[in-house]
Each structure stands twice: as C-alpha cells, then as structure tokens.
CSV table of N, CA and C in Angstrom, one decimal:
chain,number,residue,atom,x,y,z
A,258,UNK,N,23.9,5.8,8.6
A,258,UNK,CA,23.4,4.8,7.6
A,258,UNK,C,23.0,5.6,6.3
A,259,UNK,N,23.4,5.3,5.0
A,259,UNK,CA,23.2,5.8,3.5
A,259,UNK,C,21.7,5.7,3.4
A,260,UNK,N,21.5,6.3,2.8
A,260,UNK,CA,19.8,6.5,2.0
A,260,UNK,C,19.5,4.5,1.5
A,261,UNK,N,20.8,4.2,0.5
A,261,UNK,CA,20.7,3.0,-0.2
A,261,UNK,C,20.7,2.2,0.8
A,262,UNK,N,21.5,1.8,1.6
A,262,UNK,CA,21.3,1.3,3.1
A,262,UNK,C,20.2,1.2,3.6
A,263,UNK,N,19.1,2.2,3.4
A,263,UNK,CA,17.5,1.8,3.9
A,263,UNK,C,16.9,1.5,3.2
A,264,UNK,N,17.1,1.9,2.1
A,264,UNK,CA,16.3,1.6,0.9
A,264,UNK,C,15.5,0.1,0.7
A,265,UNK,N,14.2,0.0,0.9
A,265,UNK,CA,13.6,-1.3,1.4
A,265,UNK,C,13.4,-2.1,-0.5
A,266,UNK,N,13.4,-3.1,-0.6
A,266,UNK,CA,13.4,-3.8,-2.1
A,266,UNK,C,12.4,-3.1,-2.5
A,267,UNK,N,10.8,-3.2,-1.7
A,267,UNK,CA,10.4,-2.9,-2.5
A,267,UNK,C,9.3,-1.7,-2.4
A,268,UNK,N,9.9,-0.7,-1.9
A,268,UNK,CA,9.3,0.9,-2.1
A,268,UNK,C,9.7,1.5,-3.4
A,269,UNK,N,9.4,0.3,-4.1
A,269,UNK,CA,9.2,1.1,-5.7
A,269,UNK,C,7.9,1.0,-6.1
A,270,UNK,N,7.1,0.5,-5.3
A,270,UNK,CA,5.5,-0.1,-5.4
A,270,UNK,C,4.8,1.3,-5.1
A,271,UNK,N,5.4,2.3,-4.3
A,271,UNK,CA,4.8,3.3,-3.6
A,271,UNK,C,4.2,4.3,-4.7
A,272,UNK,N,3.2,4.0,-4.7
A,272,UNK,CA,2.3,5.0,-5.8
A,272,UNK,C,1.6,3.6,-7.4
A,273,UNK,N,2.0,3.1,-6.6
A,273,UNK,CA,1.2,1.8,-7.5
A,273,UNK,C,0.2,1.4,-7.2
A,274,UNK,N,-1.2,1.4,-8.1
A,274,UNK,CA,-2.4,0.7,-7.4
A,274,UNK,C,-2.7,-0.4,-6.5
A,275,UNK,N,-2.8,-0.3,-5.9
A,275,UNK,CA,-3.2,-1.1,-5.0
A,275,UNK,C,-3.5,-2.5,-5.5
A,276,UNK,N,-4.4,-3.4,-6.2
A,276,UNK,CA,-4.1,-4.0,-7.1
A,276,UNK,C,-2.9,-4.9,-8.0
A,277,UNK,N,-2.0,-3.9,-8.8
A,277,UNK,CA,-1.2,-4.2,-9.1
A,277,UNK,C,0.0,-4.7,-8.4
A,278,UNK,N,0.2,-3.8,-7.1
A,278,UNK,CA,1.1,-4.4,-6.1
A,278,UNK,C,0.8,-5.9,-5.8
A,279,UNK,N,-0.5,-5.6,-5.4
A,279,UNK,CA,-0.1,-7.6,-4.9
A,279,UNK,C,-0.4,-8.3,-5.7
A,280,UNK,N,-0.3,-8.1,-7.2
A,280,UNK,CA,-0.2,-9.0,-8.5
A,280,UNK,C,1.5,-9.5,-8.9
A,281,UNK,N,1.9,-8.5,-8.3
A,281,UNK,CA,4.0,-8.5,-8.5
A,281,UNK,C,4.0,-9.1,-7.3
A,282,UNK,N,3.6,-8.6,-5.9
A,282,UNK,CA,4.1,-9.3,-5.1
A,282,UNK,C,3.8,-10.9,-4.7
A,283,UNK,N,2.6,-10.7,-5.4
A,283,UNK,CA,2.1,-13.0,-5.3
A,283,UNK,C,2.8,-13.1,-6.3
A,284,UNK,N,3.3,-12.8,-7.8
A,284,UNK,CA,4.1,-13.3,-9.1
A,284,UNK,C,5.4,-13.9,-8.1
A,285,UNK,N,5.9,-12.6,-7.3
A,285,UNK,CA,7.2,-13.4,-6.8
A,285,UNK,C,7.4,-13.9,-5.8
A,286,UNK,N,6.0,-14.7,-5.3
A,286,UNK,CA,5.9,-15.4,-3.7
A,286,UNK,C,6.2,-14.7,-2.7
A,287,UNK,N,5.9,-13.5,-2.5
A,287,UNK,CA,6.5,-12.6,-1.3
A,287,UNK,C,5.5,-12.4,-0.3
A,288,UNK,N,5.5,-12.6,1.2
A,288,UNK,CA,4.4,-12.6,2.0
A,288,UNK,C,3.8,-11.1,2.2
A,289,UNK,N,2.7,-10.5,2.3
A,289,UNK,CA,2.8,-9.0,2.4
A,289,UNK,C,1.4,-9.2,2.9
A,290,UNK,N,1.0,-7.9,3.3
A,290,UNK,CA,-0.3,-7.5,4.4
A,290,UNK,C,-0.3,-6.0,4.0
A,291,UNK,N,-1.9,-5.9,3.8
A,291,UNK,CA,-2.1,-4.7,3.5
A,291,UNK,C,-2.9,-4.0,5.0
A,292,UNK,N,-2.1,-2.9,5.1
A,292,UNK,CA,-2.6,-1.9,6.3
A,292,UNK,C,-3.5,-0.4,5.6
A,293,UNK,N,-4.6,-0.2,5.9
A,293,UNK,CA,-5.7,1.0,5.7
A,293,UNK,C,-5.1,2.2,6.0
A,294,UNK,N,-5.3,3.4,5.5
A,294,UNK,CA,-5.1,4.6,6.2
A,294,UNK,C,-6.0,5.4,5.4
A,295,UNK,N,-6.4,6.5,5.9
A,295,UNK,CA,-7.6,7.8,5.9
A,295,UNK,C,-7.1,9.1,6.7
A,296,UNK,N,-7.4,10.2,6.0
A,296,UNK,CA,-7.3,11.1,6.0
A,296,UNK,C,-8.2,11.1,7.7
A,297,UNK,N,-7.5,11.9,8.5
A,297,UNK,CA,-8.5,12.4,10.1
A,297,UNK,C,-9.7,12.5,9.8
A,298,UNK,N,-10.5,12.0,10.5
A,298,UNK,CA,-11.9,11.6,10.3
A,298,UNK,C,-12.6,10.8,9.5
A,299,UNK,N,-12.0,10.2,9.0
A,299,UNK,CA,-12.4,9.3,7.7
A,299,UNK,C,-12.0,7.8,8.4
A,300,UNK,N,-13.2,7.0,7.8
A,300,UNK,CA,-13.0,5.5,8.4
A,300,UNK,C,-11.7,5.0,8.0
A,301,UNK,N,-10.7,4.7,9.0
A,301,UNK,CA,-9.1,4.1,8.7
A,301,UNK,C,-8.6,2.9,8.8
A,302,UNK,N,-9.9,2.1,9.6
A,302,UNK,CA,-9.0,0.8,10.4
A,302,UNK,C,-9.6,-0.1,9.3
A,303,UNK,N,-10.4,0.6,8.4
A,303,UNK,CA,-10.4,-1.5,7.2
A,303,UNK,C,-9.8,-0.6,6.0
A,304,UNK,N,-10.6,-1.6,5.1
A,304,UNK,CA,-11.0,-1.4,3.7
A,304,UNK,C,-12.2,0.0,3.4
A,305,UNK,N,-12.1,0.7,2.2
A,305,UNK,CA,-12.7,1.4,2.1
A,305,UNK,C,-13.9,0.8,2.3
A,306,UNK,N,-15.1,1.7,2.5
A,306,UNK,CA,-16.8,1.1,2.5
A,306,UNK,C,-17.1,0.9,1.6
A,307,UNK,N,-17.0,1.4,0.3
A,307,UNK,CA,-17.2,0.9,-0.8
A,307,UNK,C,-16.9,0.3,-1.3
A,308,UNK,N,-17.4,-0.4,-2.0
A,308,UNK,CA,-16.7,-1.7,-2.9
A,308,UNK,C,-16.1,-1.2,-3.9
A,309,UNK,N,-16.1,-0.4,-4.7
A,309,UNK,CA,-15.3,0.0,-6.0
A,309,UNK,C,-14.1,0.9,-5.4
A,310,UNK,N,-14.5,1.6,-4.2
A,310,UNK,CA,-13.2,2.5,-3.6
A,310,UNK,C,-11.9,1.9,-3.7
A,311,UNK,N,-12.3,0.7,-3.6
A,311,UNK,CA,-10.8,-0.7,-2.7
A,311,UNK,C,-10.4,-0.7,-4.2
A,312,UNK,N,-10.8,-0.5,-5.3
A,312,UNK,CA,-10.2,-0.8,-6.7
A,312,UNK,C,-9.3,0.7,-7.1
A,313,UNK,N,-9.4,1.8,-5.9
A,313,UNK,CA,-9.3,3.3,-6.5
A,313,UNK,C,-7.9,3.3,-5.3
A,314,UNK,N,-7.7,2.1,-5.4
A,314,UNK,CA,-6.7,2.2,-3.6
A,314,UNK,C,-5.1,2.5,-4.4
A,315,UNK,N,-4.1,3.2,-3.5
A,315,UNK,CA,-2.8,2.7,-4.1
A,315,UNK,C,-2.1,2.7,-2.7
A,316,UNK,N,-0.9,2.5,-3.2
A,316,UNK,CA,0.5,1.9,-2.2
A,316,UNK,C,0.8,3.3,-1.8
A,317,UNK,N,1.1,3.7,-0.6
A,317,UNK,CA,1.3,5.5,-0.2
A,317,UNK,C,2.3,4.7,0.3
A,318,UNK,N,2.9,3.9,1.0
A,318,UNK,CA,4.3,3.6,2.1
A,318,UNK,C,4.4,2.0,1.9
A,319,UNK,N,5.8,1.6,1.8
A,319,UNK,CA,6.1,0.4,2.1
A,319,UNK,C,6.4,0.0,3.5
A,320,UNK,N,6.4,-1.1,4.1
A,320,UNK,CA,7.6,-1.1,5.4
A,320,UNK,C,7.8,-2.5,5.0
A,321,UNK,N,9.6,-3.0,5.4
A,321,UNK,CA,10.1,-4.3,4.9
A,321,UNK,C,9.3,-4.9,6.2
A,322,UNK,N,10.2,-6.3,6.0
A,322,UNK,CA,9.9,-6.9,7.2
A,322,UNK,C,9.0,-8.3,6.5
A,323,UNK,N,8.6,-9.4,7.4
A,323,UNK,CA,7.9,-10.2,7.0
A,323,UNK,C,6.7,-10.4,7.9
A,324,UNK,N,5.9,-10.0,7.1
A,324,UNK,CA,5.7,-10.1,5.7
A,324,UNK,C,5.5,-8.4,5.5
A,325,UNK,N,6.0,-8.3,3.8
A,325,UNK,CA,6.4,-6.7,3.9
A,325,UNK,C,4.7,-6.3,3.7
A,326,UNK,N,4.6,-5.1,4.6
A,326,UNK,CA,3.4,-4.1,4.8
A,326,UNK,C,3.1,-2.9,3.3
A,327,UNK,N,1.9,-3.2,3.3
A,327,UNK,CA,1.6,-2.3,2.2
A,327,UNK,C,0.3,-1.3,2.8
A,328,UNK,N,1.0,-0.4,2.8
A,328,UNK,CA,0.0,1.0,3.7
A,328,UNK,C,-0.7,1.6,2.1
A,329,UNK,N,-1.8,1.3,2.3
A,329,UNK,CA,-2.7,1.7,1.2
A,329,UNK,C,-3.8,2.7,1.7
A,330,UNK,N,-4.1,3.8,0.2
A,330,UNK,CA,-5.3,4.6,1.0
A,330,UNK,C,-6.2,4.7,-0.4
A,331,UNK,N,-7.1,5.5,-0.7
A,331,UNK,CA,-7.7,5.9,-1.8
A,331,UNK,C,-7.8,7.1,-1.9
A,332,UNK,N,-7.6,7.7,-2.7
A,332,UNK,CA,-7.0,9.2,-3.0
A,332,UNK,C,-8.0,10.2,-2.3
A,333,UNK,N,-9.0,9.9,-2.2
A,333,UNK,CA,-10.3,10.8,-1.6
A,333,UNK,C,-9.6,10.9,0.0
A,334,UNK,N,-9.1,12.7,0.2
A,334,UNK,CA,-9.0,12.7,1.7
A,334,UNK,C,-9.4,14.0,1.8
A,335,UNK,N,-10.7,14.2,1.6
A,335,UNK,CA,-11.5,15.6,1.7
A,335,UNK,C,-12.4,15.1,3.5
A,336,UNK,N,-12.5,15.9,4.3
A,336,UNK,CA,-13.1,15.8,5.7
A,336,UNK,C,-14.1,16.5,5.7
A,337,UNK,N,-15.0,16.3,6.2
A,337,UNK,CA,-15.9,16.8,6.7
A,337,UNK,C,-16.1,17.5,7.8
C-alpha cells in the first residue's frame, strides 16, 4: 500500500494546537475524540492537571476512523 493510500484526511492537524484542531474540526462537523499522552511517568490517562497546561496542548498523532482520534500531549516531557 502507497504512503498516499494511508494518508488519513486529516494528519495535517499534527503539530497544531490543540485548540485549533477542534475549531476546524467542529467548523466542518466532523466527530473526533481527544486521547492524553505523557512522557513515562507523567500523569497520561486525562487532561493535563493544570488548567492553563490544556491550552499549551497540541495534536502529536491523528488516527482516522469515527470518530477521528486526536492524540494530544503538552510539550513538557521532562521526568522525574
């Protein structure tokens, strides 16, 4: 299978704020879910703990599908 062949619509979002993504993606009615991720040892399964963190968030991975998944992190992946 070609690269273009996988190529999901919308993994052009990848490296886009967090934010902005699901402003394009409600603009064009598209169902989508956002999934957490963290650096090993760092809280992974929500939203950051902070409130302002979730505004520092961006798109690291798309996956199609319905409703397409938006794997979001915030750029802080320093461990302790």
């Amino acid at each position: 299978m070609s690269r273009s062949a996988e190529f999901s619509e919308w993994e052009f979002l990848i490296g886009y704020p967090l934010e902005q993504a699901e402003d394009l993606l409600k603009e064009e009615n598209v169902a989508f879910q956002v999934i957490w991720t963290a650096a090993p040892k760092h809280q992974g399964s929500g939203p950051p703990a902070s409130g302002s963190a979730e505004d520092d968030a961006y798109v690291i991975a798309v996956r199609s599908g319905h409703p397409v998944s938006l794997i979001c992190a915030v750029p802080d992946w320093n461990v302790d």
